[in-house]
XYZ file of C-alpha atoms in Angstrom:
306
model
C 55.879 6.965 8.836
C 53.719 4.307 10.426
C 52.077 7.033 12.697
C 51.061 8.960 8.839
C 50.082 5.674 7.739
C 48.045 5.124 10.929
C 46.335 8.935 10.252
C 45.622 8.183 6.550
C 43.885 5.590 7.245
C 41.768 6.763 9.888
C 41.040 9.479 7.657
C 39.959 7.170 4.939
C 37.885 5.095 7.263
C 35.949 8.383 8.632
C 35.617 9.584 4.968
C 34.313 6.183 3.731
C 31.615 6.117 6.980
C 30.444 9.227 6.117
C 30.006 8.854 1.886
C 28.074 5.787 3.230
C 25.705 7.889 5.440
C 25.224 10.307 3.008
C 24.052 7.713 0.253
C 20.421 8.771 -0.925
C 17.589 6.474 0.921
C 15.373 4.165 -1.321
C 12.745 6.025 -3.775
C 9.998 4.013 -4.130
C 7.745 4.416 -7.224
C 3.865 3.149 -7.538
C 1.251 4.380 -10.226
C -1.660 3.317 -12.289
C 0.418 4.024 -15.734
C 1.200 0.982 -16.365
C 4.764 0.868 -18.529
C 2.735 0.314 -22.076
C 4.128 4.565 -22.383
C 7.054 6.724 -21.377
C 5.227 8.181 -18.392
C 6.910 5.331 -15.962
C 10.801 6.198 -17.306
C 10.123 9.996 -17.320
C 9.381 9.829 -13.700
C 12.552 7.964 -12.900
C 14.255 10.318 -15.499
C 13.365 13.097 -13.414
C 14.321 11.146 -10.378
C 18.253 10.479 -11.807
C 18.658 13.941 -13.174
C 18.247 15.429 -8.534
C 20.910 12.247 -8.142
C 22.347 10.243 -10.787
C 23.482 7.653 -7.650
C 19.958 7.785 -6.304
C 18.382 4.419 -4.981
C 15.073 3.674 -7.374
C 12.992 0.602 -7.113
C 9.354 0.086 -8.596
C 6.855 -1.114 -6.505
C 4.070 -1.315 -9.152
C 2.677 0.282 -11.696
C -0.147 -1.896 -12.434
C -2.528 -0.388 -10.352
C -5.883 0.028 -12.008
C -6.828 3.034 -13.291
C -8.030 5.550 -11.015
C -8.250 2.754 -8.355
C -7.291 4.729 -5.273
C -8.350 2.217 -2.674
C -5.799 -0.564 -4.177
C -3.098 2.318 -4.120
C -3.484 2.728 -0.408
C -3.427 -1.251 0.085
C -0.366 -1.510 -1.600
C 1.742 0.632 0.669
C 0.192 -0.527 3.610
C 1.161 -3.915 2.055
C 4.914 -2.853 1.117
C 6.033 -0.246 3.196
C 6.462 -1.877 6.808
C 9.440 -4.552 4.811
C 11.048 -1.354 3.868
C 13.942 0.588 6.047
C 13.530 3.949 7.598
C 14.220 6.778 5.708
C 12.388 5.084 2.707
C 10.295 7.552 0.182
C 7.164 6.123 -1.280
C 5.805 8.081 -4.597
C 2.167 6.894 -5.166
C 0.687 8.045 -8.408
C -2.651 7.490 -8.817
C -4.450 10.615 -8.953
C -7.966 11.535 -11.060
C -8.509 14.640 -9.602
C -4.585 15.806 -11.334
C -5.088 19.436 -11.628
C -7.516 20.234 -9.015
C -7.443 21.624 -5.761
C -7.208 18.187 -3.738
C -3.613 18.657 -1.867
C -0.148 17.064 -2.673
C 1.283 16.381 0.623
C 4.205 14.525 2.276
C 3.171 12.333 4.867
C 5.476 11.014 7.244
C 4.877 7.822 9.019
C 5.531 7.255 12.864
C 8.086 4.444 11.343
C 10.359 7.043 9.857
C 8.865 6.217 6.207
C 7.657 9.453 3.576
C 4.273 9.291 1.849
C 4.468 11.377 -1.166
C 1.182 11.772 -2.882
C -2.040 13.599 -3.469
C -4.334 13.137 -0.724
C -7.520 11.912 -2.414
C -7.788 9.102 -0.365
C -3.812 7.051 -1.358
C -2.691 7.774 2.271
C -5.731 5.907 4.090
C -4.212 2.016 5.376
C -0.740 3.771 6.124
C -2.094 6.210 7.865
C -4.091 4.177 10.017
C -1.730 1.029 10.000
C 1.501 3.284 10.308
C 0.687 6.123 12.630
C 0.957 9.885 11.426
C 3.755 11.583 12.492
C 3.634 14.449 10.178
C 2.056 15.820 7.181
C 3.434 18.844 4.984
C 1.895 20.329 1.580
C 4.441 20.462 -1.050
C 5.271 23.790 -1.906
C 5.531 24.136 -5.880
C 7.396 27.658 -5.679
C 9.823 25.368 -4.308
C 9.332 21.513 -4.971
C 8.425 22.000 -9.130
C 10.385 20.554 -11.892
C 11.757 23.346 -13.562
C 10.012 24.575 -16.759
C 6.678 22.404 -16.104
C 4.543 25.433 -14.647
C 2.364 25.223 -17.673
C 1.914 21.238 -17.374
C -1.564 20.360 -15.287
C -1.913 16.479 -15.806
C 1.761 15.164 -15.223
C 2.108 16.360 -11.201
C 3.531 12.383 -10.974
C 6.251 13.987 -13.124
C 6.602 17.228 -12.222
C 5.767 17.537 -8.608
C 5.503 13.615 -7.251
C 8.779 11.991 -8.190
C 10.653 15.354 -8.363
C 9.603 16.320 -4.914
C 10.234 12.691 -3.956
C 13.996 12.584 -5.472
C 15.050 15.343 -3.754
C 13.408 14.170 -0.262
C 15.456 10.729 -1.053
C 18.499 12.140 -1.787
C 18.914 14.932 0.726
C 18.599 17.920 -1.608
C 15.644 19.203 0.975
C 14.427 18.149 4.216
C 11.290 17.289 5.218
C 10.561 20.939 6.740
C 11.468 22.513 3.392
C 8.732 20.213 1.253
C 6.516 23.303 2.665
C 3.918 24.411 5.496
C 2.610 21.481 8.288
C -0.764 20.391 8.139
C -3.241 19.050 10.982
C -2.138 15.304 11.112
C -5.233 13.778 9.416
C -5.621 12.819 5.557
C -8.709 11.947 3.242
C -10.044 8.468 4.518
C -12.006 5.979 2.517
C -14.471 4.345 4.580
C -15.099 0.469 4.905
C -15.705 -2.183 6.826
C -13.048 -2.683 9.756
C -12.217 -5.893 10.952
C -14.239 -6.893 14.401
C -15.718 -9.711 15.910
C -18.878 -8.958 17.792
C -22.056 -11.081 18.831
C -20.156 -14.369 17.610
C -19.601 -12.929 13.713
C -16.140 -11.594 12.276
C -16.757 -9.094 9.956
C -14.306 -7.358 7.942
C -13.128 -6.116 4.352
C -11.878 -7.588 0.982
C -9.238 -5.072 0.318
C -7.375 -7.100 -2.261
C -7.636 -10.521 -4.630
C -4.706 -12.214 -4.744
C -4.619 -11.235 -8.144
C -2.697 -14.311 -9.829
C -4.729 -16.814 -8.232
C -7.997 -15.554 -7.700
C -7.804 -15.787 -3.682
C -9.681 -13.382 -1.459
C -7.648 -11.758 1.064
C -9.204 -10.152 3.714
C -8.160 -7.477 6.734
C -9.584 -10.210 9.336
C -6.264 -10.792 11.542
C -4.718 -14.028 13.369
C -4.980 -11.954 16.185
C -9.096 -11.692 15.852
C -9.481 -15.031 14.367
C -8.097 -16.533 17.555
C -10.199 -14.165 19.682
C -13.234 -15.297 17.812
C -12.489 -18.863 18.644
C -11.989 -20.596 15.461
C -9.501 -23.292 15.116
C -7.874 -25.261 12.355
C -10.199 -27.425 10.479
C -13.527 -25.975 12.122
C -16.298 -25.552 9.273
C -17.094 -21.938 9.093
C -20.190 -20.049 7.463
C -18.724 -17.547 4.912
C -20.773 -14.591 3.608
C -19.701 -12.262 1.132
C -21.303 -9.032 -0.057
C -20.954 -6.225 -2.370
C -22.258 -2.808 -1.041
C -23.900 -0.657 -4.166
C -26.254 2.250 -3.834
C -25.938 2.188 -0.109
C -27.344 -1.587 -0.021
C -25.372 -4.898 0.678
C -26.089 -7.539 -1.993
C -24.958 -10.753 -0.843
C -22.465 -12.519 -3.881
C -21.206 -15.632 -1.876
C -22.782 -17.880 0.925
C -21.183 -21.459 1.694
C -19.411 -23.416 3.970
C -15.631 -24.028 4.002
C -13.380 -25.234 6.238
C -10.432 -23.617 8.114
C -6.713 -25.074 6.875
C -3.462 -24.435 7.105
C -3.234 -24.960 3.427
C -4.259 -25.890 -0.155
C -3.672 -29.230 -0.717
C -5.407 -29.641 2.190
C -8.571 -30.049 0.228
C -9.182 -31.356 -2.643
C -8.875 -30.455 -6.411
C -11.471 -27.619 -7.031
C -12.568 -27.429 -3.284
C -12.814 -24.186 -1.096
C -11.049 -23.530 1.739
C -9.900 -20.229 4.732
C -6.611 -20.153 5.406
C -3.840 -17.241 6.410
C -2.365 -15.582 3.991
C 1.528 -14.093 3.556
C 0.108 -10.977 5.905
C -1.719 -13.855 8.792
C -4.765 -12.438 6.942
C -8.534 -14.993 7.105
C -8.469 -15.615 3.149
C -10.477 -17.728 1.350
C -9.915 -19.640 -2.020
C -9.965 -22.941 -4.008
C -7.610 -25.274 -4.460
C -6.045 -25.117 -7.872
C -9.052 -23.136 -8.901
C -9.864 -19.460 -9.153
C -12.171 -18.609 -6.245
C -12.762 -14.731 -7.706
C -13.069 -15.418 -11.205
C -16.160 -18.267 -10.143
C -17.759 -16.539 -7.682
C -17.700 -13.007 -9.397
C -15.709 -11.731 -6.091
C -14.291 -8.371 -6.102
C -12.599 -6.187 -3.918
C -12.230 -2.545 -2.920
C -13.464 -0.586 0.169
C -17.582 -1.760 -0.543
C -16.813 -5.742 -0.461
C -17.209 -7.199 3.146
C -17.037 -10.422 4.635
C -18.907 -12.021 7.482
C -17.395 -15.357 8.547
C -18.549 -17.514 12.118
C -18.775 -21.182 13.280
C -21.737 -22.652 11.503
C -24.608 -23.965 13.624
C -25.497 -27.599 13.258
């Protein structure tokens, strides 16, 4: 009896190990829809009816319209916090219904990119490593019944495609043929520091606050020389019609934080990422300057000459 009871148990253990490896990984969701319509919850619809038990989490869907370039920051800003095995469903696609491709990307970290590649797939590509990229196959990887539909792929193709990746319905090799291991790229301004200057990109505000975060790391800051409360000369320029208009020229000091300066005052600090970033304390920095962001904003920052 105690040897049966020993077995059963055993069994039970084994069984419960392997329901638990067999649970769906995370599905990640991230468009410009905002939720203000029913095209958020039909995505996740579709996502419950491949696995009512499958694991769905929003990263945003407050992504500006058609704003490609903040799509890719926000995965590249997400995705390394999340496990392996994670699938990412980025949205935010003007050219629906044209020939760009909707690939699966998969990241040298074990992560899934699914997406049209117009451009989404740029920062994790670079920041991630490619591993591999497949096209989805729609004979295959379609919602059923939607042939006819031409604007809702982030229905139809994305998150179903993306469901079924999540919750082992498919593997990767049956989302459809392998491409060449390179993706649409936006070009901008990568971080360097050469002839005494940083130079680098705005990719992102800070959007609650009005701080500018830039792709300038603590890595390259420290290479460049600049230490904590050092006055630096901070340039800031907006790139239209192939020219660089210069928004923003000052002097601000380098601090480890905000109340470091006074009320109203500027000031470069690291941000959440170790990130340069400028703003003002208690103030929006963005909204007074008239600072954007987006692949044509760059920033020059160096030690000001006395």
């Amino acid at each position: 009896m105690k040897k049966t009871l020993i077995t059963l148990g055993f069994v039970a253990l084994c069984g419960s190990a392997i329901a638990s490896n067999s649970q769906p990984n995370a599905l990640v969701l991230q468009t410009d829809f905002s939720l203000q319509d029913g095209a958020v919850s039909a995505m996740q619809g579709v996502a419950f009816t491949v696995d009512r038990n499958i694991k769905l989490f929003n990263l945003t869907h407050e992504i500006p319209p058609y704003n490609v370039w903040e799509a890719s920051y926000r995965l590249y800003q997400t995705a390394p916090y999340w496990p392996k095995g994670s699938v990412f469903v980025s949205v935010v696609d003007p050219g629906v219904g044209t020939a760009r491709k909707s690939v699966v990307l998969k990241t040298k970290t074990g992560q899934y990119f699914v997406t049209p590649d117009n451009g989404t797939l740029t920062l994790v590509a670079e920041n991630l490593g490619i591993d591999e990229i497949r096209e989805i196959d729609e004979n295959i990887n379609r919602l059923k019944g939607s042939d006819k539909s031409y604007t809702f792929h982030g229905r139809d193709v994305y998150a179903y495609t993306g469901a079924r990746l999540a919750a082992g319905a498919i593997t990767f090799e049956q989302v459809g043929r392998k491409l060449a291991n390179n993706v649409v790229e936006i070009p901008y301004q990568k971080a360097v520091y050469e002839n005494g200057v940083l130079k680098g990109n705005i990719p992102i505000l800070d959007i609650q606050y009005g701080n500018i975060w830039t792709n300038i790391s603590d890595e390259l800051l420290t290479k460049s020389g600049i230490k904590p409360n050092d006055t630096l000369c901070v340039d800031i320029s907006e790139k239209q019609q192939g020219k660089n208009i210069l928004r923003y020229s000052g002097k601000v000091p380098y601090k480890h934080s905000f109340g470091d300066v006074p009320e109203g005052k500027p000031l470069v600090y690291l941000n959440s990422l170790l990130n340069l970033s400028i703003a003002l304390n208690m103030d929006n920095f963005a909204e007074k300057y008239h600072i954007g962001s987006g692949a044509n904003w760059s920033i020059a920052v160096n030690h000001c000459k006395e």
